[in-house]
Amino acid sequence: MFKKLLELFFTFAKVGVMTFGGGYAMLPILQREVVENKGWATEEELADYFAIGQCTPGVIAVNTATFIGRKKDGVLGGIVATFGVVFPSIVIISLLAGVITQFSELSWVKDAFAGIRVCVCVLIANAVVKLGKKSIVDPWTWGIFLLIAAGAIFTKCSPVVFVLCAGVAGVVLRVLCGVEPKKKEETAK
């Protein structure tokens, strides 16, 4: 049991230490580690964890780590995975907090952060594209996507409203219209 928990901790610590730019930037690394390298979740499960993680309070990557850890090794696994993913940040931020204000006004530091922000945008876009390929698979999911995207762009509604509306739309399409959710493999046929 201890060996499994240690593996869980170090896997998520590796995700935490390799990720710059916050929770969304962690998504591609989480996908690679959890689905491809460890096989702890499928692509569909991970997409569900991302969706639930976005709907619950907290950082999406931390919430996802908690879900995966809980699935793998129960409540203790959830705690260990969560601590693993935040541990590198705690250490790094603690070390940087004392010196960051002294260097934040240097032009090369500002330039470096500007470049890092651009990189984070690319990492987030990559995660969105991968998640979209698994989630937007038929005309119904395209419809939900376009409606929610328009709402997000043209209104100031809370993300919670969009998540609830998308969930209701999925249920309504299933119950009233008999639309079955499709997996990516089914749409390729």
Coordinates of N, CA and C in Angstrom, one line a residue, residues 11-152:
T11 N 4.2 10.7 -9.0 CA 3.6 10.9 -10.3 C 3.0 12.3 -10.3
F12 N 2.2 12.7 -9.3 CA 1.5 14.0 -9.3 C 2.5 15.1 -8.9
A13 N 3.5 14.8 -8.2 CA 4.6 15.8 -7.9 C 5.3 16.1 -9.2
K14 N 5.5 15.1 -10.0 CA 6.2 15.3 -11.3 C 5.3 16.2 -12.2
V15 N 4.0 16.0 -12.2 CA 3.1 16.9 -12.9 C 3.2 18.3 -12.4
G16 N 3.2 18.4 -11.0 CA 3.2 19.7 -10.4 C 4.5 20.5 -10.7
V17 N 5.6 19.8 -10.7 CA 6.9 20.5 -10.8 C 7.2 20.8 -12.3
M18 N 6.5 20.1 -13.2 CA 6.8 20.3 -14.7 C 5.8 21.3 -15.3
T19 N 4.9 21.8 -14.5 CA 3.9 22.7 -15.0 C 4.0 24.1 -14.6
F20 N 4.0 25.0 -15.6 CA 4.0 26.4 -15.3 C 2.8 27.0 -16.0
G21 N 2.1 27.9 -15.3 CA 0.9 28.5 -15.9 C -0.4 28.1 -15.3
G22 N -0.4 27.3 -14.3 CA -1.6 27.0 -13.6 C -2.3 25.8 -14.0
G23 N -3.5 25.6 -13.5 CA -4.3 24.3 -13.7 C -4.5 23.9 -15.1
Y24 N -4.9 24.8 -16.0 CA -5.1 24.4 -17.4 C -3.9 24.0 -18.1
A25 N -2.8 24.6 -17.8 CA -1.5 24.2 -18.4 C -1.1 22.8 -18.0
M26 N -1.6 22.3 -16.9 CA -1.3 20.9 -16.4 C -2.1 19.9 -17.2
L27 N -3.1 20.2 -17.9 CA -4.0 19.2 -18.5 C -3.3 18.3 -19.5
P28 N -2.5 18.8 -20.4 CA -1.8 17.9 -21.3 C -0.8 17.0 -20.5
I29 N -0.1 17.5 -19.5 CA 0.8 16.7 -18.7 C 0.0 15.6 -17.9
L30 N -1.1 16.0 -17.4 CA -2.0 15.0 -16.7 C -2.4 13.9 -17.6
Q31 N -2.8 14.3 -18.8 CA -3.3 13.3 -19.8 C -2.2 12.3 -20.1
R32 N -1.0 12.9 -20.4 CA 0.2 12.0 -20.7 C 0.5 11.0 -19.5
E33 N 0.6 11.6 -18.3 CA 1.0 10.8 -17.2 C -0.1 9.8 -16.8
V34 N -1.3 10.2 -16.7 CA -2.4 9.4 -16.1 C -3.0 8.4 -17.1
V35 N -3.1 8.8 -18.4 CA -3.7 8.0 -19.4 C -2.7 7.1 -20.1
E36 N -1.7 7.8 -20.7 CA -0.7 7.1 -21.5 C 0.4 6.4 -20.7
N37 N 1.0 7.0 -19.7 CA 2.1 6.4 -19.0 C 1.6 5.4 -17.9
K38 N 0.6 5.8 -17.1 CA 0.2 4.9 -16.0 C -1.1 4.1 -16.3
G39 N -1.9 4.5 -17.2 CA -3.2 3.8 -17.4 C -4.1 3.8 -16.3
W40 N -4.1 4.9 -15.5 CA -5.0 5.0 -14.3 C -6.4 5.5 -14.7
A41 N -6.5 6.0 -15.9 CA -7.8 6.5 -16.4 C -7.8 6.4 -17.9
T42 N -9.0 6.3 -18.5 CA -9.2 6.4 -19.9 C -9.3 7.9 -20.3
E43 N -9.2 8.1 -21.6 CA -9.4 9.5 -22.1 C -10.8 10.0 -21.7
E44 N -11.8 9.2 -21.8 CA -13.1 9.6 -21.5 C -13.3 9.9 -20.0
E45 N -12.7 9.1 -19.2 CA -12.7 9.3 -17.7 C -12.0 10.6 -17.4
L46 N -10.9 10.8 -18.0 CA -10.1 12.1 -17.7 C -10.9 13.3 -18.2
A47 N -11.6 13.2 -19.3 CA -12.4 14.3 -19.8 C -13.5 14.6 -18.8
D48 N -14.1 13.5 -18.2 CA -15.1 13.7 -17.2 C -14.6 14.3 -15.9
Y49 N -13.4 13.9 -15.5 CA -12.7 14.5 -14.4 C -12.4 16.0 -14.6
F50 N -12.0 16.3 -15.8 CA -11.7 17.7 -16.1 C -13.0 18.5 -16.0
A51 N -14.1 17.9 -16.6 CA -15.4 18.6 -16.5 C -15.9 18.8 -15.1
I52 N -15.8 17.8 -14.3 CA -16.2 17.9 -12.9 C -15.3 18.8 -12.1
G53 N -14.0 18.7 -12.4 CA -13.0 19.5 -11.7 C -13.3 21.0 -12.0
Q54 N -13.8 21.3 -13.2 CA -14.1 22.7 -13.6 C -15.3 23.2 -12.9
C55 N -16.2 22.3 -12.6 CA -17.5 22.6 -12.0 C -17.4 22.7 -10.4
T56 N -16.4 22.3 -9.8 CA -16.2 22.3 -8.4 C -15.3 23.4 -8.0
P57 N -15.4 23.8 -6.7 CA -14.4 24.9 -6.3 C -13.0 24.4 -6.3
G58 N -12.1 25.3 -6.6 CA -10.7 24.9 -6.6 C -10.1 24.9 -8.0
V59 N -8.8 24.6 -8.0 CA -8.1 24.5 -9.3 C -8.4 23.2 -10.0
I60 N -8.6 23.3 -11.3 CA -9.0 22.1 -12.1 C -8.0 20.9 -12.0
A61 N -6.7 21.2 -12.0 CA -5.7 20.2 -12.0 C -5.6 19.5 -10.6
V62 N -5.8 20.3 -9.5 CA -5.8 19.8 -8.2 C -7.1 18.9 -8.0
N63 N -8.2 19.4 -8.5 CA -9.4 18.6 -8.3 C -9.3 17.3 -9.1
T64 N -8.7 17.4 -10.3 CA -8.5 16.2 -11.1 C -7.6 15.2 -10.4
A65 N -6.5 15.7 -9.8 CA -5.6 14.8 -9.1 C -6.3 14.1 -7.9
T66 N -7.2 14.9 -7.3 CA -8.0 14.3 -6.2 C -8.9 13.2 -6.7
F67 N -9.6 13.4 -7.8 CA -10.4 12.4 -8.3 C -9.6 11.1 -8.7
I68 N -8.5 11.3 -9.4 CA -7.7 10.2 -9.8 C -7.2 9.4 -8.6
G69 N -6.6 10.1 -7.7 CA -6.1 9.5 -6.5 C -7.1 8.7 -5.7
R70 N -8.3 9.3 -5.6 CA -9.4 8.6 -5.0 C -9.8 7.4 -5.7
K71 N -9.9 7.4 -7.0 CA -10.2 6.3 -7.8 C -9.2 5.2 -7.6
K72 N -7.9 5.6 -7.6 CA -6.8 4.6 -7.5 C -6.7 4.0 -6.2
D73 N -6.7 4.8 -5.1 CA -6.4 4.3 -3.8 C -7.3 4.8 -2.7
G74 N -8.5 5.1 -3.0 CA -9.5 5.6 -2.0 C -9.2 7.0 -1.5
V75 N -9.8 7.3 -0.3 CA -9.6 8.7 0.2 C -8.2 9.0 0.5
L76 N -7.4 8.1 1.0 CA -6.0 8.4 1.3 C -5.3 8.6 -0.1
G77 N -5.6 7.9 -1.1 CA -5.0 8.1 -2.4 C -5.4 9.5 -2.9
G78 N -6.6 10.0 -2.7 CA -7.0 11.3 -3.1 C -6.2 12.4 -2.4
I79 N -6.0 12.2 -1.1 CA -5.2 13.1 -0.3 C -3.7 13.2 -0.8
V80 N -3.2 12.0 -1.0 CA -1.8 11.9 -1.4 C -1.6 12.5 -2.8
A81 N -2.5 12.2 -3.8 CA -2.4 12.8 -5.1 C -2.5 14.3 -5.1
T82 N -3.4 14.8 -4.3 CA -3.6 16.2 -4.1 C -2.4 16.9 -3.6
F83 N -1.8 16.3 -2.5 CA -0.6 16.8 -1.9 C 0.6 16.8 -2.9
G84 N 0.6 15.7 -3.6 CA 1.7 15.5 -4.6 C 1.7 16.6 -5.7
V85 N 0.5 17.0 -6.2 CA 0.4 17.9 -7.3 C 0.7 19.4 -6.8
V86 N 0.4 19.7 -5.5 CA 0.6 21.0 -5.0 C 2.0 21.2 -4.3
F87 N 2.6 20.1 -3.9 CA 3.9 20.1 -3.1 C 4.9 20.9 -3.8
P88 N 5.2 20.7 -5.1 CA 6.3 21.5 -5.8 C 6.0 23.0 -5.8
S89 N 4.7 23.3 -6.0 CA 4.3 24.8 -5.9 C 4.6 25.4 -4.6
I90 N 4.2 24.6 -3.5 CA 4.4 25.1 -2.2 C 5.9 25.4 -1.9
V91 N 6.8 24.5 -2.3 CA 8.2 24.7 -2.1 C 8.7 25.8 -3.0
I92 N 8.4 25.8 -4.3 CA 8.9 26.8 -5.2 C 8.4 28.2 -4.8
I93 N 7.1 28.4 -4.5 CA 6.6 29.7 -4.1 C 7.2 30.2 -2.8
S94 N 7.4 29.2 -1.9 CA 8.0 29.6 -0.6 C 9.4 30.2 -0.8
L95 N 10.1 29.5 -1.7 CA 11.5 30.0 -2.0 C 11.5 31.4 -2.8
L96 N 10.6 31.5 -3.8 CA 10.5 32.7 -4.6 C 9.9 33.9 -3.9
A97 N 9.0 33.6 -2.9 CA 8.3 34.7 -2.3 C 9.2 35.8 -1.7
G98 N 10.3 35.4 -1.2 CA 11.2 36.3 -0.6 C 12.0 37.2 -1.6
V99 N 12.2 36.6 -2.8 CA 13.0 37.4 -3.7 C 12.3 37.9 -5.0
I100 N 11.1 37.5 -5.2 CA 10.4 37.9 -6.4 C 10.2 39.4 -6.5
T101 N 9.8 40.0 -5.4 CA 9.6 41.5 -5.4 C 10.8 42.3 -5.7
Q102 N 12.0 41.7 -5.3 CA 13.3 42.4 -5.6 C 13.6 42.4 -7.1
F103 N 13.1 41.4 -7.8 CA 13.5 41.2 -9.2 C 12.4 41.5 -10.2
S104 N 11.2 41.7 -9.7 CA 10.0 41.8 -10.6 C 10.0 43.0 -11.5
E105 N 10.8 44.0 -11.2 CA 10.8 45.2 -12.0 C 12.0 45.2 -13.0
L106 N 12.8 44.2 -13.0 CA 13.9 44.1 -14.0 C 13.3 43.8 -15.4
S107 N 13.8 44.5 -16.4 CA 13.2 44.3 -17.7 C 13.3 42.9 -18.2
W108 N 14.4 42.2 -18.0 CA 14.5 40.8 -18.5 C 13.5 39.9 -17.8
V109 N 13.2 40.2 -16.5 CA 12.2 39.3 -15.8 C 10.8 39.6 -16.4
K110 N 10.5 40.8 -16.7 CA 9.2 41.2 -17.3 C 9.1 40.5 -18.7
D111 N 10.2 40.5 -19.4 CA 10.2 39.9 -20.8 C 10.0 38.4 -20.7
A112 N 10.7 37.8 -19.7 CA 10.6 36.3 -19.5 C 9.2 36.0 -19.2
F113 N 8.5 36.7 -18.3 CA 7.1 36.4 -18.0 C 6.2 36.6 -19.1
A114 N 6.5 37.6 -20.0 CA 5.7 37.8 -21.2 C 5.7 36.6 -22.1
G115 N 6.9 36.1 -22.3 CA 7.1 34.9 -23.1 C 6.4 33.7 -22.5
I116 N 6.6 33.5 -21.2 CA 5.9 32.4 -20.5 C 4.4 32.4 -20.6
R117 N 3.8 33.6 -20.5 CA 2.4 33.8 -20.7 C 1.9 33.3 -22.1
V118 N 2.7 33.6 -23.1 CA 2.4 33.1 -24.5 C 2.4 31.6 -24.5
C119 N 3.5 31.0 -23.9 CA 3.6 29.6 -23.9 C 2.4 28.9 -23.2
V120 N 2.0 29.5 -22.1 CA 0.9 29.0 -21.3 C -0.4 29.0 -22.2
C121 N -0.6 30.0 -23.0 CA -1.7 30.1 -23.9 C -1.7 28.9 -24.9
V122 N -0.5 28.6 -25.4 CA -0.4 27.5 -26.3 C -0.7 26.2 -25.6
L123 N -0.2 26.0 -24.4 CA -0.5 24.8 -23.7 C -2.0 24.6 -23.4
I124 N -2.6 25.7 -23.0 CA -4.0 25.6 -22.8 C -4.8 25.3 -24.0
A125 N -4.4 26.0 -25.1 CA -5.1 25.7 -26.4 C -4.9 24.3 -26.8
N126 N -3.8 23.7 -26.6 CA -3.5 22.3 -26.9 C -4.5 21.4 -26.1
A127 N -4.6 21.7 -24.8 CA -5.5 20.9 -24.0 C -6.9 21.0 -24.5
V128 N -7.3 22.2 -24.8 CA -8.7 22.5 -25.3 C -9.0 21.7 -26.6
V129 N -8.0 21.7 -27.5 CA -8.2 20.9 -28.8 C -8.3 19.4 -28.5
K130 N -7.4 18.9 -27.7 CA -7.5 17.5 -27.3 C -8.8 17.1 -26.7
L131 N -9.2 17.9 -25.7 CA -10.5 17.7 -25.0 C -11.7 17.8 -26.0
G132 N -11.6 18.8 -26.8 CA -12.7 19.0 -27.8 C -12.8 17.8 -28.8
K133 N -11.7 17.3 -29.2 CA -11.8 16.1 -30.1 C -12.5 14.9 -29.5
K134 N -12.4 14.8 -28.2 CA -13.0 13.7 -27.5 C -14.5 14.0 -27.1
S135 N -14.8 15.3 -27.0 CA -16.1 15.7 -26.5 C -17.1 16.2 -27.5
I136 N -16.6 16.8 -28.6 CA -17.5 17.4 -29.6 C -17.5 16.4 -30.8
V137 N -18.4 15.5 -30.8 CA -18.3 14.3 -31.7 C -19.5 14.1 -32.6
D138 N -20.5 15.0 -32.5 CA -21.7 14.8 -33.4 C -22.4 16.2 -33.4
P139 N -23.4 16.3 -34.3 CA -24.1 17.6 -34.4 C -24.7 18.1 -33.1
W140 N -25.1 17.2 -32.2 CA -25.7 17.6 -30.9 C -24.7 18.3 -30.0
T141 N -23.5 17.6 -29.9 CA -22.5 18.2 -29.1 C -21.9 19.5 -29.7
W142 N -21.9 19.5 -31.1 CA -21.5 20.8 -31.7 C -22.4 21.9 -31.4
G143 N -23.7 21.6 -31.4 CA -24.7 22.6 -31.0 C -24.6 23.1 -29.6
I144 N -24.4 22.2 -28.7 CA -24.1 22.6 -27.3 C -22.9 23.5 -27.2
F145 N -21.8 23.0 -27.9 CA -20.6 23.8 -27.9 C -20.7 25.2 -28.4
L146 N -21.4 25.3 -29.5 CA -21.6 26.6 -30.2 C -22.4 27.5 -29.3
L147 N -23.5 27.0 -28.7 CA -24.4 27.8 -27.9 C -23.6 28.3 -26.6
I148 N -22.9 27.4 -26.0 CA -22.2 27.7 -24.8 C -21.0 28.7 -25.1
A149 N -20.3 28.5 -26.2 CA -19.3 29.4 -26.7 C -19.8 30.8 -26.9
A150 N -21.0 30.9 -27.6 CA -21.6 32.2 -27.9 C -22.0 32.9 -26.5
G151 N -22.6 32.1 -25.6 CA -22.9 32.6 -24.3 C -21.7 33.1 -23.6
A152 N -20.6 32.4 -23.6 CA -19.4 32.8 -22.9 C -18.8 34.0 -23.5

